[in-house]
Tab-separated table of C-alpha atoms in Angstrom:
chain	number	residue	atom	x	y	z
G	1	MET	CA	-9.690	-18.361	-104.597
G	2	ALA	CA	-10.075	-14.646	-104.893
G	3	GLU	CA	-11.996	-12.675	-102.368
G	4	ASN	CA	-13.020	-9.183	-101.407
G	5	ASP	CA	-12.384	-7.885	-97.962
G	6	ASP	CA	-15.419	-5.827	-96.304
G	7	LEU	CA	-14.939	-2.392	-95.569
G	8	GLY	CA	-16.281	-1.194	-92.370
G	9	SER	CA	-16.036	1.628	-90.296
G	10	SER	CA	-15.325	0.103	-86.691
G	11	GLY	CA	-11.434	0.765	-87.251
G	12	LYS	CA	-10.687	-2.896	-87.493
G	13	ALA	CA	-8.226	-4.422	-89.741
G	14	VAL	CA	-9.396	-3.801	-93.360
G	15	ALA	CA	-7.986	-4.181	-97.119
G	16	LEU	CA	-8.432	-2.460	-100.054
G	17	GLU	CA	-7.558	-5.059	-102.663
G	18	LYS	CA	-8.435	-8.306	-103.704
G	19	ARG	CA	-6.417	-11.284	-101.627
G	20	ASP	CA	-6.325	-15.112	-102.337
G	21	THR	CA	-6.224	-17.676	-100.031
G	22	ALA	CA	-4.454	-20.791	-100.268
G	23	GLN	CA	-5.905	-24.184	-99.296
G	24	ASP	CA	-3.984	-24.316	-95.957
G	25	GLY	CA	-5.738	-20.955	-95.044
G	26	ARG	CA	-2.703	-18.589	-96.061
G	27	ARG	CA	-3.716	-15.186	-97.510
G	28	PHE	CA	-1.777	-13.114	-100.069
G	29	SER	CA	-1.960	-9.240	-100.742
G	30	PRO	CA	-0.654	-7.950	-103.702
G	31	SER	CA	0.834	-5.040	-101.960
G	32	ALA	CA	2.545	-6.903	-99.610
G	33	GLY	CA	4.034	-9.314	-102.491
G	34	ARG	CA	5.380	-6.060	-103.873
G	35	ASN	CA	6.622	-4.244	-100.837
G	36	LYS	CA	7.843	-6.950	-98.319
G	37	ALA	CA	11.578	-7.206	-100.191
G	38	VAL	CA	12.373	-3.437	-100.073
G	39	ILE	CA	11.009	-3.398	-96.319
G	40	ALA	CA	13.056	-6.122	-95.613
G	41	ASP	CA	16.287	-4.556	-96.952
G	42	VAL	CA	15.359	-1.559	-94.561
G	43	LEU	CA	14.263	-3.595	-91.426
G	44	SER	CA	17.965	-5.901	-92.194
G	45	ARG	CA	19.732	-2.578	-91.653
G	46	ILE	CA	18.025	-1.304	-88.559
G	47	LEU	CA	17.272	-4.261	-86.518
G	48	LYS	CA	19.637	-6.092	-84.388
G	49	ALA	CA	20.222	-9.854	-84.598
G	50	GLU	CA	17.916	-11.737	-82.150
G	51	ALA	CA	15.655	-8.437	-81.936
G	52	ARG	CA	12.111	-9.516	-80.730
G	53	ILE	CA	9.735	-7.716	-82.897
G	54	LEU	CA	5.812	-7.096	-82.132
G	55	GLU	CA	3.862	-6.543	-85.527
G	56	ILE	CA	0.591	-4.668	-85.381
G	57	ALA	CA	-2.325	-5.548	-87.650
G	58	SER	CA	0.031	-7.950	-89.443
G	59	GLY	CA	-2.677	-8.488	-92.280
G	60	THR	CA	-2.329	-11.735	-94.229
G	61	GLY	CA	1.051	-12.615	-92.309
G	62	GLU	CA	3.188	-12.230	-95.454
G	63	HIS	CA	5.505	-9.573	-94.001
G	64	GLY	CA	6.381	-11.497	-91.243
G	65	ALA	CA	6.999	-14.807	-92.592
G	66	HIS	CA	8.948	-13.077	-95.051
G	67	PHE	CA	11.264	-10.885	-92.938
G	68	VAL	CA	12.303	-13.667	-90.615
G	69	SER	CA	13.061	-15.920	-93.742
G	70	VAL	CA	15.878	-13.386	-94.705
G	71	MET	CA	16.795	-12.535	-91.467
G	72	PRO	CA	17.544	-15.649	-89.786
G	73	GLN	CA	17.978	-14.452	-86.036
G	74	ILE	CA	15.138	-11.925	-85.347
G	75	HIS	CA	11.798	-13.017	-83.487
G	76	TRP	CA	8.566	-12.217	-84.717
G	77	THR	CA	5.326	-11.950	-83.045
G	78	TYR	CA	2.083	-11.512	-85.064
G	79	SER	CA	-1.097	-9.488	-83.712
G	80	ASP	CA	-4.486	-8.197	-85.190
G	81	VAL	CA	-7.782	-7.213	-84.115
G	82	ASP	CA	-9.348	-9.111	-87.264
G	83	ALA	CA	-10.150	-12.787	-86.759
G	84	ILE	CA	-9.798	-13.577	-90.373
G	85	SER	CA	-6.495	-11.987	-90.615
G	86	ARG	CA	-5.273	-13.731	-87.358
G	87	ALA	CA	-6.456	-17.301	-88.922
G	88	SER	CA	-4.144	-16.183	-91.779
G	89	GLN	CA	-1.417	-15.434	-89.706
G	90	SER	CA	-1.443	-18.874	-88.065
G	91	ALA	CA	-1.643	-20.488	-91.206
G	92	TRP	CA	1.555	-19.130	-91.926
G	93	VAL	CA	3.189	-19.858	-88.565
G	94	ALA	CA	1.843	-23.280	-89.147
G	95	HIS	CA	3.475	-23.344	-93.029
G	96	HIS	CA	7.063	-22.494	-91.886
G	97	ASN	CA	9.618	-24.189	-89.711
G	98	PHE	CA	11.128	-21.432	-88.257
G	99	GLY	CA	12.368	-23.201	-85.234
G	100	GLY	CA	9.665	-20.898	-82.744
G	101	ARG	CA	10.898	-17.516	-84.645
G	102	LEU	CA	7.866	-16.637	-86.018
G	103	THR	CA	4.829	-16.522	-83.459
G	104	GLY	CA	1.304	-15.646	-82.587
G	105	PRO	CA	-0.968	-14.297	-83.127
G	106	VAL	CA	-1.962	-12.257	-80.241
G	107	GLU	CA	-5.241	-10.065	-80.295
G	108	VAL	CA	-4.282	-6.449	-80.332
G	109	ASP	CA	-6.786	-3.492	-80.880
G	110	ALA	CA	-3.894	-0.678	-80.938
G	111	ALA	CA	-6.674	1.688	-80.244
G	112	PHE	CA	-6.988	0.291	-76.505
G	113	PRO	CA	-4.970	1.350	-73.687
G	114	GLU	CA	-3.944	-2.547	-73.026
G	115	TRP	CA	-2.889	-5.053	-75.585
G	116	GLY	CA	-3.468	-8.364	-73.466
G	117	ASP	CA	-0.950	-10.988	-74.195
G	118	ALA	CA	1.555	-8.561	-75.720
G	119	GLU	CA	1.621	-6.844	-72.580
G	120	ALA	CA	3.061	-10.252	-70.722
G	121	ARG	CA	6.047	-10.778	-73.129
G	122	GLY	CA	8.161	-8.107	-71.685
G	123	GLU	CA	9.596	-5.465	-73.199
G	124	TRP	CA	9.781	-5.548	-77.182
G	125	ASP	CA	12.937	-4.432	-79.381
G	126	ALA	CA	10.897	-3.248	-81.657
G	127	ILE	CA	7.680	-2.663	-82.892
G	128	PHE	CA	6.606	-2.640	-86.492
G	129	CYS	CA	3.327	-1.484	-88.373
G	130	ALA	CA	2.497	-1.455	-92.122
G	131	ASN	CA	-0.008	0.324	-94.052
G	132	MET	CA	-2.357	0.823	-90.672
G	133	ILE	CA	-2.696	4.419	-89.705
G	134	HIS	CA	-4.643	5.473	-92.813
G	135	ILE	CA	-7.154	2.940	-92.882
G	136	ALA	CA	-8.456	3.293	-89.277
G	137	PRO	CA	-9.660	6.016	-86.935
G	138	PHE	CA	-6.699	8.429	-85.859
G	139	GLU	CA	-7.751	6.881	-82.360
G	140	THR	CA	-5.713	4.168	-83.520
G	141	ALA	CA	-2.688	5.548	-84.201
G	142	GLU	CA	-2.571	7.238	-81.056
G	143	GLY	CA	-2.905	3.896	-79.424
G	144	LEU	CA	-0.087	2.701	-81.250
G	145	ILE	CA	2.151	5.004	-80.530
G	146	ALA	CA	1.169	5.165	-76.772
G	147	GLY	CA	1.545	1.352	-76.668
G	148	ALA	CA	4.876	1.646	-78.207
G	149	GLY	CA	6.273	4.193	-75.570
G	150	ARG	CA	4.849	1.674	-72.791
G	151	LEU	CA	6.284	-1.363	-74.257
G	152	LEU	CA	9.412	-0.982	-76.157
G	153	ARG	CA	12.511	-1.440	-74.327
G	154	PRO	CA	14.863	1.849	-73.720
G	155	GLY	CA	16.510	2.094	-77.195
G	156	GLY	CA	13.611	0.212	-78.768
G	157	MET	CA	12.154	1.264	-82.014
G	158	LEU	CA	8.533	1.799	-83.609
G	159	ILE	CA	8.910	1.402	-87.271
G	160	VAL	CA	5.896	2.792	-89.215
G	161	TYR	CA	5.355	2.018	-93.017
G	162	GLY	CA	2.913	3.619	-95.380
G	163	PRO	CA	1.779	6.367	-96.838
G	164	PHE	CA	2.247	10.211	-95.337
G	165	ALA	CA	1.875	14.037	-95.776
G	166	ARG	CA	5.040	16.107	-94.724
G	167	ASN	CA	4.348	19.386	-92.906
G	168	GLY	CA	1.108	20.216	-94.819
G	169	GLU	CA	2.517	18.867	-98.204
G	170	ILE	CA	1.763	15.665	-99.951
G	171	ALA	CA	2.302	13.725	-103.301
G	172	ASP	CA	-0.265	13.996	-105.770
G	173	SER	CA	-1.149	10.389	-105.701
G	174	ASN	CA	-1.047	10.257	-102.212
G	175	ALA	CA	-3.931	13.493	-102.090
G	176	ARG	CA	-6.206	11.009	-104.268
G	177	PHE	CA	-5.764	8.304	-102.211
G	178	SER	CA	-6.341	10.209	-99.164
G	179	GLU	CA	-9.427	11.746	-100.546
G	180	ASP	CA	-10.868	8.190	-101.897
G	181	LEU	CA	-10.298	6.586	-98.330
G	182	LYS	CA	-12.494	9.665	-96.819
G	183	ARG	CA	-15.243	8.804	-98.949
G	184	ARG	CA	-15.291	5.508	-97.845
G	185	ASP	CA	-14.894	6.260	-94.155
G	186	PRO	CA	-14.462	10.104	-92.972
G	187	SER	CA	-12.172	8.945	-89.934
G	188	TRP	CA	-9.675	7.286	-92.380
G	189	GLY	CA	-7.044	9.227	-94.609
G	190	VAL	CA	-3.292	9.877	-94.848
G	191	ARG	CA	-2.086	11.089	-92.083
G	192	ASP	CA	0.915	14.039	-91.805
G	193	LEU	CA	4.093	12.654	-90.014
G	194	ASP	CA	5.188	15.943	-88.843
G	195	ARG	CA	1.826	17.640	-87.684
G	196	ASP	CA	0.014	14.395	-86.816
G	197	ILE	CA	2.486	11.605	-85.779
G	198	ALA	CA	5.646	13.103	-84.720
G	199	PRO	CA	4.161	14.927	-81.556
G	200	LEU	CA	2.405	12.160	-80.028
G	201	ALA	CA	5.552	10.071	-80.570
G	202	THR	CA	7.244	13.058	-78.599
G	203	SER	CA	4.729	12.795	-76.110
G	204	SER	CA	5.052	9.080	-75.530
G	205	GLY	CA	8.798	9.110	-74.981
G	206	LEU	CA	9.907	8.433	-78.517
G	207	GLU	CA	12.003	10.129	-80.387
G	208	GLN	CA	12.042	10.447	-84.449
G	209	THR	CA	15.464	9.203	-85.486
G	210	ASP	CA	14.965	8.392	-89.356
G	211	ILE	CA	12.816	8.977	-91.998
G	212	ILE	CA	13.446	6.409	-95.240
G	213	SER	CA	11.811	7.198	-98.716
G	214	MET	CA	10.005	3.912	-100.302
G	215	PRO	CA	8.473	3.357	-103.526
G	216	ALA	CA	5.140	4.555	-104.521
G	217	ASN	CA	5.344	7.533	-102.345
G	218	ASN	CA	5.543	5.579	-98.925
G	219	LEU	CA	8.092	6.217	-96.239
G	220	ILE	CA	9.403	4.344	-93.185
G	221	ALA	CA	9.401	6.280	-90.293
G	222	VAL	CA	11.339	5.241	-87.317
G	223	PHE	CA	11.218	6.525	-83.585
G	224	GLN	CA	13.259	5.266	-80.765
G	225	LYS	CA	12.316	4.958	-77.262
G	226	THR	CA	14.573	7.337	-74.944
């Protein structure tokens, strides 16, 4: 069954694509289907065995399920502000038998200064967030980075995936995408990694340690808690 997600201005989880839903409630994202393997290749190189990862804005849940399947020692926890997305994440947890290594979802609004149950689970080894920053108000990016500074263990990593500008320069496809996003909601848009995101990380005690080019003019940016 194909469905369209509603687009709102609240900063809650949204989608810009049609998504299919299985009878058991698992939802499927075309973009996640395309990028999950290449992201997993990067994560497998930078995550330690048995790392505890909190995913912010987990969407359909496909990323976490795939990453746990190919990295057999990590522990992954879903989170989302959106109830429809959390239902899909729960369905992915129920579908797989990963021995408790895929858990959640917990309800987290990244823009808020307190992340509920995610706060009570001790320090995280990594926080991962894909394709959220450009389809949410900038306050959500601010909250994501502040939360990472608060909840990561020393040496833990914030790993962010998506389209970015770099020092005022932006790929043509990302520029067109950003203009389309702004027409949908003026508070959205592709952010500048160096001018918008890196200063927030520095102020939250995070040091940028890696920038990895990905297909379709996307990047993975890694920030480590000092």
